[in-house]
mmCIF file of C-alpha atoms in Angstrom:
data_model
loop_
_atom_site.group_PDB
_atom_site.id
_atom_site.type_symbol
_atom_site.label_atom_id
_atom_site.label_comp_id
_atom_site.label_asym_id
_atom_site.label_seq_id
_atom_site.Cartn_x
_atom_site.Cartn_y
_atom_site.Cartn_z
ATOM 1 C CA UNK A 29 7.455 126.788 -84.036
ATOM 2 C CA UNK A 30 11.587 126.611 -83.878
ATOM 3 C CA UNK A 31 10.507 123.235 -81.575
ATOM 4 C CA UNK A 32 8.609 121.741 -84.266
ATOM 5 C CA UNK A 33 9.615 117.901 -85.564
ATOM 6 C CA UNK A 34 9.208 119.393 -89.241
ATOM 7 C CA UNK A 35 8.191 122.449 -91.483
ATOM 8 C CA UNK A 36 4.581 120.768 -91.495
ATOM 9 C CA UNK A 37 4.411 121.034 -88.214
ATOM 10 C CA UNK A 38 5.551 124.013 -87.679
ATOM 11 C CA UNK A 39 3.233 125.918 -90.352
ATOM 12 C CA UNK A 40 0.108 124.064 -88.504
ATOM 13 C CA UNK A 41 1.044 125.619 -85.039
ATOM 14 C CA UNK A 42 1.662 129.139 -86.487
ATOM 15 C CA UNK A 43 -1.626 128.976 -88.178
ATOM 16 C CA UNK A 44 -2.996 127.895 -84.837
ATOM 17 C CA UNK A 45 -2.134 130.332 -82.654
ATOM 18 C CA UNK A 46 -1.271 133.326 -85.588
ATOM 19 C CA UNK A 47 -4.034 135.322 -83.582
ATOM 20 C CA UNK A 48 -2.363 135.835 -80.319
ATOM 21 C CA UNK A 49 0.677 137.222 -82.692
ATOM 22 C CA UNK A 50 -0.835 140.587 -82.878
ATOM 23 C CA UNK A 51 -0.228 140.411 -86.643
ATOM 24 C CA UNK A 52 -2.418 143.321 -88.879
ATOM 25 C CA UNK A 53 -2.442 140.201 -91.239
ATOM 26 C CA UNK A 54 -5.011 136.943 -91.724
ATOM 27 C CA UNK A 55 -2.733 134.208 -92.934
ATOM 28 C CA UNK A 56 -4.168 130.971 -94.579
ATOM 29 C CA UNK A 57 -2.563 127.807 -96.398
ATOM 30 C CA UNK A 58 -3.552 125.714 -98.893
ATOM 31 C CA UNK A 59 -2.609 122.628 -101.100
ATOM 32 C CA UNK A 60 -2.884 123.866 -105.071
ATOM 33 C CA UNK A 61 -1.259 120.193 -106.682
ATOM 34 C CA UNK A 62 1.708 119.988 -105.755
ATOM 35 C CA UNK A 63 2.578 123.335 -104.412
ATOM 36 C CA UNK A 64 1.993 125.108 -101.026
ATOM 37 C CA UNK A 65 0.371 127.915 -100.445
ATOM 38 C CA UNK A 66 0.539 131.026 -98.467
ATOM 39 C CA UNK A 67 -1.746 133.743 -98.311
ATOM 40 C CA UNK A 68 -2.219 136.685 -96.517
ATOM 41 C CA UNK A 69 -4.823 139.540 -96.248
ATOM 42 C CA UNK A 70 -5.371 142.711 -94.205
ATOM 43 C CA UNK A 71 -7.701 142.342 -91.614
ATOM 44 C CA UNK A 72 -8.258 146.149 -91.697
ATOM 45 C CA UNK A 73 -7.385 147.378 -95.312
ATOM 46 C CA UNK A 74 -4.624 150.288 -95.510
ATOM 47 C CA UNK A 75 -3.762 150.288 -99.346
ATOM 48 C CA UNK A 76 -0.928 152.304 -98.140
ATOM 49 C CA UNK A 77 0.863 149.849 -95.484
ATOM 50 C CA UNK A 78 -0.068 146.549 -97.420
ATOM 51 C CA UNK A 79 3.577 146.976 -99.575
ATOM 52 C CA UNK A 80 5.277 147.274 -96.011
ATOM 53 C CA UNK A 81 2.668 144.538 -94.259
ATOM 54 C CA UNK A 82 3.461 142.054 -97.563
ATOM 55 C CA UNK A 83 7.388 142.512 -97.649
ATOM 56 C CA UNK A 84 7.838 141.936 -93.720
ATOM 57 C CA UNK A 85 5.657 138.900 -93.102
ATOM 58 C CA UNK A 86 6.861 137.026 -96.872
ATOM 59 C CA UNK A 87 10.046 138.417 -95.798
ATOM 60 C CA UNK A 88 9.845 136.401 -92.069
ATOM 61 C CA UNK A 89 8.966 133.717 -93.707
ATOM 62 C CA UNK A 90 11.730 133.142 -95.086
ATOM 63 C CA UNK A 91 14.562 133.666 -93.412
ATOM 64 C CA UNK A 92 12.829 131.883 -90.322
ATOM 65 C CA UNK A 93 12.879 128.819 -92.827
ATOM 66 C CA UNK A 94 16.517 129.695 -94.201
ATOM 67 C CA UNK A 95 17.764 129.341 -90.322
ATOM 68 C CA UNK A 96 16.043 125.985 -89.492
ATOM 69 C CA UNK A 97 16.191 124.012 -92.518
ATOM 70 C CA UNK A 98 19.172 125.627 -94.074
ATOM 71 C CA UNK A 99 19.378 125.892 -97.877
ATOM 72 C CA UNK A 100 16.551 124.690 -100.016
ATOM 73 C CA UNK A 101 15.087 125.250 -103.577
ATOM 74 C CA UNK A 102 11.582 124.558 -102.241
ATOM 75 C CA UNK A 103 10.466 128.777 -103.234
ATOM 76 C CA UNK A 104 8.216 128.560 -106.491
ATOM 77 C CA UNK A 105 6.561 132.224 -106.628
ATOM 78 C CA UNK A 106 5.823 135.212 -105.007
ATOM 79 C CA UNK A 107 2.989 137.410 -105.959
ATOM 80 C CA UNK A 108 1.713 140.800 -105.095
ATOM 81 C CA UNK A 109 -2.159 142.453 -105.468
ATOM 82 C CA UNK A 110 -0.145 145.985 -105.514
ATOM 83 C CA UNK A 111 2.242 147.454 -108.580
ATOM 84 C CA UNK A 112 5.372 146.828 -109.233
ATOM 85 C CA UNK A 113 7.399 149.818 -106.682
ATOM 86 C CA UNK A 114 10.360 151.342 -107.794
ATOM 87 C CA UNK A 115 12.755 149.267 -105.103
ATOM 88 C CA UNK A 116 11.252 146.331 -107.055
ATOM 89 C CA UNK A 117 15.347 144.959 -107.843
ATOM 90 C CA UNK A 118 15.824 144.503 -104.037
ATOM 91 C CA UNK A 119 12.637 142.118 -104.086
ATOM 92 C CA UNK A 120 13.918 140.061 -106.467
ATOM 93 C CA UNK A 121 17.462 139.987 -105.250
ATOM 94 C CA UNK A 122 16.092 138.690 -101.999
ATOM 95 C CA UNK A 123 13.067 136.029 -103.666
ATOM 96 C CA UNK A 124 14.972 135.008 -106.252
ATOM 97 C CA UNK A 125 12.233 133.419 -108.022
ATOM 98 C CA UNK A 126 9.443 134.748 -110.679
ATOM 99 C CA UNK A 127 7.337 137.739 -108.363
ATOM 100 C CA UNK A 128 4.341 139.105 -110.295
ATOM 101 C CA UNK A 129 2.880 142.312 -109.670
ATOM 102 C CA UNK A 130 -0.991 143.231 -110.075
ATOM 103 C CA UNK A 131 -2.307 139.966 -109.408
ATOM 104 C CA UNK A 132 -5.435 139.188 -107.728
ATOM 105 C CA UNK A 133 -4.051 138.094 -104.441
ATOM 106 C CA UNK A 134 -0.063 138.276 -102.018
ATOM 107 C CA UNK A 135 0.768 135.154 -101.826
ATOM 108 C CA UNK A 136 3.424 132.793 -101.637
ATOM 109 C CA UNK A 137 4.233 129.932 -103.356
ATOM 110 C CA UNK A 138 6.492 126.579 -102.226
ATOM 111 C CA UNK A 139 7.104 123.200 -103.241
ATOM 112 C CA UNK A 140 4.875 121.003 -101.548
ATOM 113 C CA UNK A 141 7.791 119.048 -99.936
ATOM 114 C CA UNK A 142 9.546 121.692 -97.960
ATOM 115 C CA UNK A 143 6.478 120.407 -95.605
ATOM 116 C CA UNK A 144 8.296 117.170 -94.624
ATOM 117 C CA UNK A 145 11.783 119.041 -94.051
ATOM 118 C CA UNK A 146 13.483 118.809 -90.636
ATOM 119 C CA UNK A 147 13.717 121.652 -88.412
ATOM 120 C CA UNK A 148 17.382 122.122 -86.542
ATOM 121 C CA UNK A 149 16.202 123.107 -83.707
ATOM 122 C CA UNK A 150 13.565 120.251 -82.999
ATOM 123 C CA UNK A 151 13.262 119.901 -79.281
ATOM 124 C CA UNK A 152 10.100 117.486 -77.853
ATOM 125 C CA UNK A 153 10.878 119.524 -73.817
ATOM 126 C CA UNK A 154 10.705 122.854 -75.579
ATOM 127 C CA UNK A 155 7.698 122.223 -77.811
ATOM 128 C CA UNK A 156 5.674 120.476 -74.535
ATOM 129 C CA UNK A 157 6.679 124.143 -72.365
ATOM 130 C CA UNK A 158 5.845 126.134 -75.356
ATOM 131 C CA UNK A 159 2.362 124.368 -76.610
ATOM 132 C CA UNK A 160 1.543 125.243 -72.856
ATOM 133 C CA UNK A 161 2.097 128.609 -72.659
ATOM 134 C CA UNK A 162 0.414 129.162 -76.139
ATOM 135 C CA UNK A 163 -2.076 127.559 -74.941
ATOM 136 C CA UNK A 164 -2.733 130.136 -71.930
ATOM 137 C CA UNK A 165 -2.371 132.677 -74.081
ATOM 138 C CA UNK A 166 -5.113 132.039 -76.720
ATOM 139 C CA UNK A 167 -7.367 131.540 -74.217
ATOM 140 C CA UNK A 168 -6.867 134.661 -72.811
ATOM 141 C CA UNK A 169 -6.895 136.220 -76.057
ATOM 142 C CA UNK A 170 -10.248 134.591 -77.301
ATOM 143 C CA UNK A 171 -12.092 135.523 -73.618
ATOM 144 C CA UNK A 172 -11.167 139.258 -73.896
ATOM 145 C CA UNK A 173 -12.022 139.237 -77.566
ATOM 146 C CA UNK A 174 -15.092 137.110 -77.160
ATOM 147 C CA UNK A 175 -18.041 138.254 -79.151
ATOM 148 C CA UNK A 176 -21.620 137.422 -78.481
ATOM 149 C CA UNK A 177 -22.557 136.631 -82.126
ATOM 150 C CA UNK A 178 -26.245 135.709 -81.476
ATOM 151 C CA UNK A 179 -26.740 139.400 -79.324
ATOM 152 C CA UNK A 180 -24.886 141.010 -81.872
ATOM 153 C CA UNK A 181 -27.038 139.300 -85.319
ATOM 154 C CA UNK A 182 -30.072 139.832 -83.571
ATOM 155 C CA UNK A 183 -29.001 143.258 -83.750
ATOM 156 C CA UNK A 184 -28.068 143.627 -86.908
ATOM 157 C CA UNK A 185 -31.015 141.912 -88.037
ATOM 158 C CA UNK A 186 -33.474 144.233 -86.503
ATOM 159 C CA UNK A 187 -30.910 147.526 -87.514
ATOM 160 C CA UNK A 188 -31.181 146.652 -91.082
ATOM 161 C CA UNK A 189 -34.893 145.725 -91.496
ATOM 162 C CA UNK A 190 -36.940 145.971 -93.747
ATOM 163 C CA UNK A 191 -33.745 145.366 -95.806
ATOM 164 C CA UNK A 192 -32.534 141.338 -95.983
ATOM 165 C CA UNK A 193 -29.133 141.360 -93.131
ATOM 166 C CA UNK A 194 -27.557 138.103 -94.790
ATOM 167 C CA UNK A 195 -25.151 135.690 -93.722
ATOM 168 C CA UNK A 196 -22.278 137.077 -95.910
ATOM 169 C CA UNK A 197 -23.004 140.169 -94.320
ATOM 170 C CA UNK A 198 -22.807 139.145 -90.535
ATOM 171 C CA UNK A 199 -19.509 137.402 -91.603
ATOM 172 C CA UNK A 200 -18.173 140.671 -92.926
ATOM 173 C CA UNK A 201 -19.110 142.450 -89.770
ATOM 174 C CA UNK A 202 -16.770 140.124 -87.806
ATOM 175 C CA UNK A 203 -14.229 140.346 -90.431
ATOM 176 C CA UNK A 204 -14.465 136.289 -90.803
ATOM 177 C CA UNK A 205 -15.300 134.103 -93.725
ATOM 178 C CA UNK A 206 -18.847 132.942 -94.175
ATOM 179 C CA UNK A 207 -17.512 129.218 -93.764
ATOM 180 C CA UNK A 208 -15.855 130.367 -90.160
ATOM 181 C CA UNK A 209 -19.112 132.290 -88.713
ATOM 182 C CA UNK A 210 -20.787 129.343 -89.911
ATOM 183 C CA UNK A 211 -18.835 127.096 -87.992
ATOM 184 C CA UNK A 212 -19.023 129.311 -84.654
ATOM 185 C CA UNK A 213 -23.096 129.383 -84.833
ATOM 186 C CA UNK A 214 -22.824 125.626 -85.075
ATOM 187 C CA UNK A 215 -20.841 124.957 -81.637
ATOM 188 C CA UNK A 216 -22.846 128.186 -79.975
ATOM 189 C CA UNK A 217 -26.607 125.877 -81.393
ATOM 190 C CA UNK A 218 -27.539 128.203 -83.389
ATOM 191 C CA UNK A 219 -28.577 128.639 -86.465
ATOM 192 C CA UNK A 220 -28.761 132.268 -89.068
ATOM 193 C CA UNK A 221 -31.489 131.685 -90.720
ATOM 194 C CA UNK A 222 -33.746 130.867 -87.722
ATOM 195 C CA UNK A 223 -32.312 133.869 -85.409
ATOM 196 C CA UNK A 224 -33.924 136.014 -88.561
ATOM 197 C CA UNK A 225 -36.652 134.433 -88.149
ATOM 198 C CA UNK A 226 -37.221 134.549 -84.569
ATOM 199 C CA UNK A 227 -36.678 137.970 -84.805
ATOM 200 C CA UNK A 228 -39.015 138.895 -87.790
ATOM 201 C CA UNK A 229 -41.904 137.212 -85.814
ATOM 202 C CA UNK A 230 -41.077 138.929 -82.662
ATOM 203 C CA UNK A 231 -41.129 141.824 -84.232
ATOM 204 C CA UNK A 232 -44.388 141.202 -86.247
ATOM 205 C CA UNK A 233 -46.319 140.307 -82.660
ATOM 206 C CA UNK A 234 -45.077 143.769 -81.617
ATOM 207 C CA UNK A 235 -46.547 145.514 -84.615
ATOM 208 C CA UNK A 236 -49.968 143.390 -84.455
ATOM 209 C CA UNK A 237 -50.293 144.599 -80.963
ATOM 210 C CA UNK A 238 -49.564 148.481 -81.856
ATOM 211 C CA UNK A 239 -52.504 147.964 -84.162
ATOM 212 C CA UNK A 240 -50.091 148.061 -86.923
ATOM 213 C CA UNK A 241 -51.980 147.811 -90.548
ATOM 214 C CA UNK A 242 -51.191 144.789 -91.717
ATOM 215 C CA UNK A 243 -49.926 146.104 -95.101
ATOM 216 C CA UNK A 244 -47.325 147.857 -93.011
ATOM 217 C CA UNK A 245 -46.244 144.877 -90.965
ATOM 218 C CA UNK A 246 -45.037 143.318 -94.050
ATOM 219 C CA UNK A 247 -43.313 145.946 -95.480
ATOM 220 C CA UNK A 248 -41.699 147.058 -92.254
ATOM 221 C CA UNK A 249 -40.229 143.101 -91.861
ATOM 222 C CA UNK A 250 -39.326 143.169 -95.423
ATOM 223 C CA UNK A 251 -41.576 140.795 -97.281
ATOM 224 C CA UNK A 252 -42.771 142.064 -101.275
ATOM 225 C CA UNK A 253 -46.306 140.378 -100.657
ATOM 226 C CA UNK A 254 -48.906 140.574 -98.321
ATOM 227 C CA UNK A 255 -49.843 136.965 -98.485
ATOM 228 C CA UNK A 256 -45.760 136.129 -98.009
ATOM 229 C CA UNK A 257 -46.409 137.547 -94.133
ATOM 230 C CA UNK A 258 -48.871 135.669 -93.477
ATOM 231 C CA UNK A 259 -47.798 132.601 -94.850
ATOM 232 C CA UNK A 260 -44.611 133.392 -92.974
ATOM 233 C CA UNK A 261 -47.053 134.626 -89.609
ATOM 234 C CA UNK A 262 -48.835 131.312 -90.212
ATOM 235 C CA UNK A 263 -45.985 128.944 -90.252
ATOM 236 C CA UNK A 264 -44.033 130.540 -87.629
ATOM 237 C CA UNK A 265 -46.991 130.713 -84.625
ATOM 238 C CA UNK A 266 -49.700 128.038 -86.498
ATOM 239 C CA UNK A 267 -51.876 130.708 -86.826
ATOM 240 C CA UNK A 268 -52.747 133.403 -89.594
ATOM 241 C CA UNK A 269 -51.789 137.522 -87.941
ATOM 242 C CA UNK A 270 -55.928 138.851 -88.201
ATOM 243 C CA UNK A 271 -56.431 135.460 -85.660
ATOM 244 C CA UNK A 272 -53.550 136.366 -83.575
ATOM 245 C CA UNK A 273 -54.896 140.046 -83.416
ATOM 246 C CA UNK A 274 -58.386 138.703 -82.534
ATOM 247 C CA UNK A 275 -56.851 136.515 -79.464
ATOM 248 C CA UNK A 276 -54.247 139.365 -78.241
ATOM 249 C CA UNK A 277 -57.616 142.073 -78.695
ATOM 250 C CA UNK A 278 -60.111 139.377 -76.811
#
């Protein structure tokens, strides 16, 4: 980041490659008018550390912009999701700007033009060595973290029937937003809502062939009506479940 051209720069390259930091801490920006935003959240909650997690990372921030750009007004607001502690004076000795306790979300607020501010220590040779390196790194990172979403939906799917496993849910599993798992299904080809339903007539064909009623197929795949399984049977294989039992039985 110290290579960077500008503070722009710099912020999209730490977001980048923020997950090879080993940070306990999701960070995302945003444009709110004319201000910048900063926002971090635990990616496993500790009520306990988040103070500590909060004050170190907001902390970080800026001093790491105090050495490159030097002095600057560009620091709207700071604001904390925790209460107010009692060393509260050294927080605002060191933000120096309005820092609200008990709000909805730690964030941190700048002027949307400390984006375009030069860094000191721009330097094109380091920034082509170090973009290399970081490279290498995250893809290490992402092949020994690599999840096998579909394996592990199906899963889920099947673990939590005959109760609905949603999309929100999945994304909470993996600790991602909705948007993001979204997004990873896409480039993988595939797609939620037709791994559930994959897997709901799989596992109807195995309850028509274990002579299942089929009352209790449709309660055991989660569906309120009768007639909703085998419209669902119908549309999925072209064929209502008492014919596919009949051609499985023949």
């Amino acid at each position: 980041m110290q290579a960077c051209q500008n503070v722009g720069e710099a912020l999209e390259l730490g977001l980048k490659y923020h997950p090879i930091s080993g940070s306990a801490l999701n960070l995302t920006a945003s444009l709110v008018s004319n201000q910048l935003e900063l926002k971090i959240s635990e990616r496993f909650p500790n009520t306990a550390l988040l103070p500590f997690f909060c004050e170190e990372i907001f902390c970080n921030i800026l001093t790491f912009l105090s050495n490159m750009i030097g002095e600057h007004d560009d620091l709207l607001n700071v604001q904390f999701s925790y209460a107010e502690p009692q060393h509260f004076q050294l927080y605002r000795a060191f933000f120096d700007c309005p820092i609200p306790f008990n709000t909805s979300k730690n964030s941190i607020f700048f002027n949307i033009e400390i984006l375009k501010r030069p860094l000191k220590s721009y330097s094109p040779a380091n920034y082509t060595t170090a973009i290399r390196i970081c490279e290498k790194t995250l893809d290490d990172f992402n092949n020994i973290n690599h999840v096998d979403y579909k394996q592990r939906i199906q899963h889920l799917i099947e673990e939590y029937l005959p109760e609905l496993f949603d999309m929100q849910q999945a994304a909470d599993t993996f600790q991602i937003s909705e948007r993001q798992l979204r997004r990873i299904l896409v480039t993988e080809g595939i797609n939620f809502q037709t791994l559930r339903q994959n897997i709901l007539e799989q596992k109807a064909k195995i309850f028509i062939s274990q002579k299942f009623s089929m009352t209790d197929i449709s309660q055991q795949l989660g569906f309120s009506e009768l007639r909703e399984f085998r419209r669902a049977f119908k549309r999925w294989t072209g064929h209502t479940p008492s014919f596919y039992r009949e051609k499985i039985d023949a």
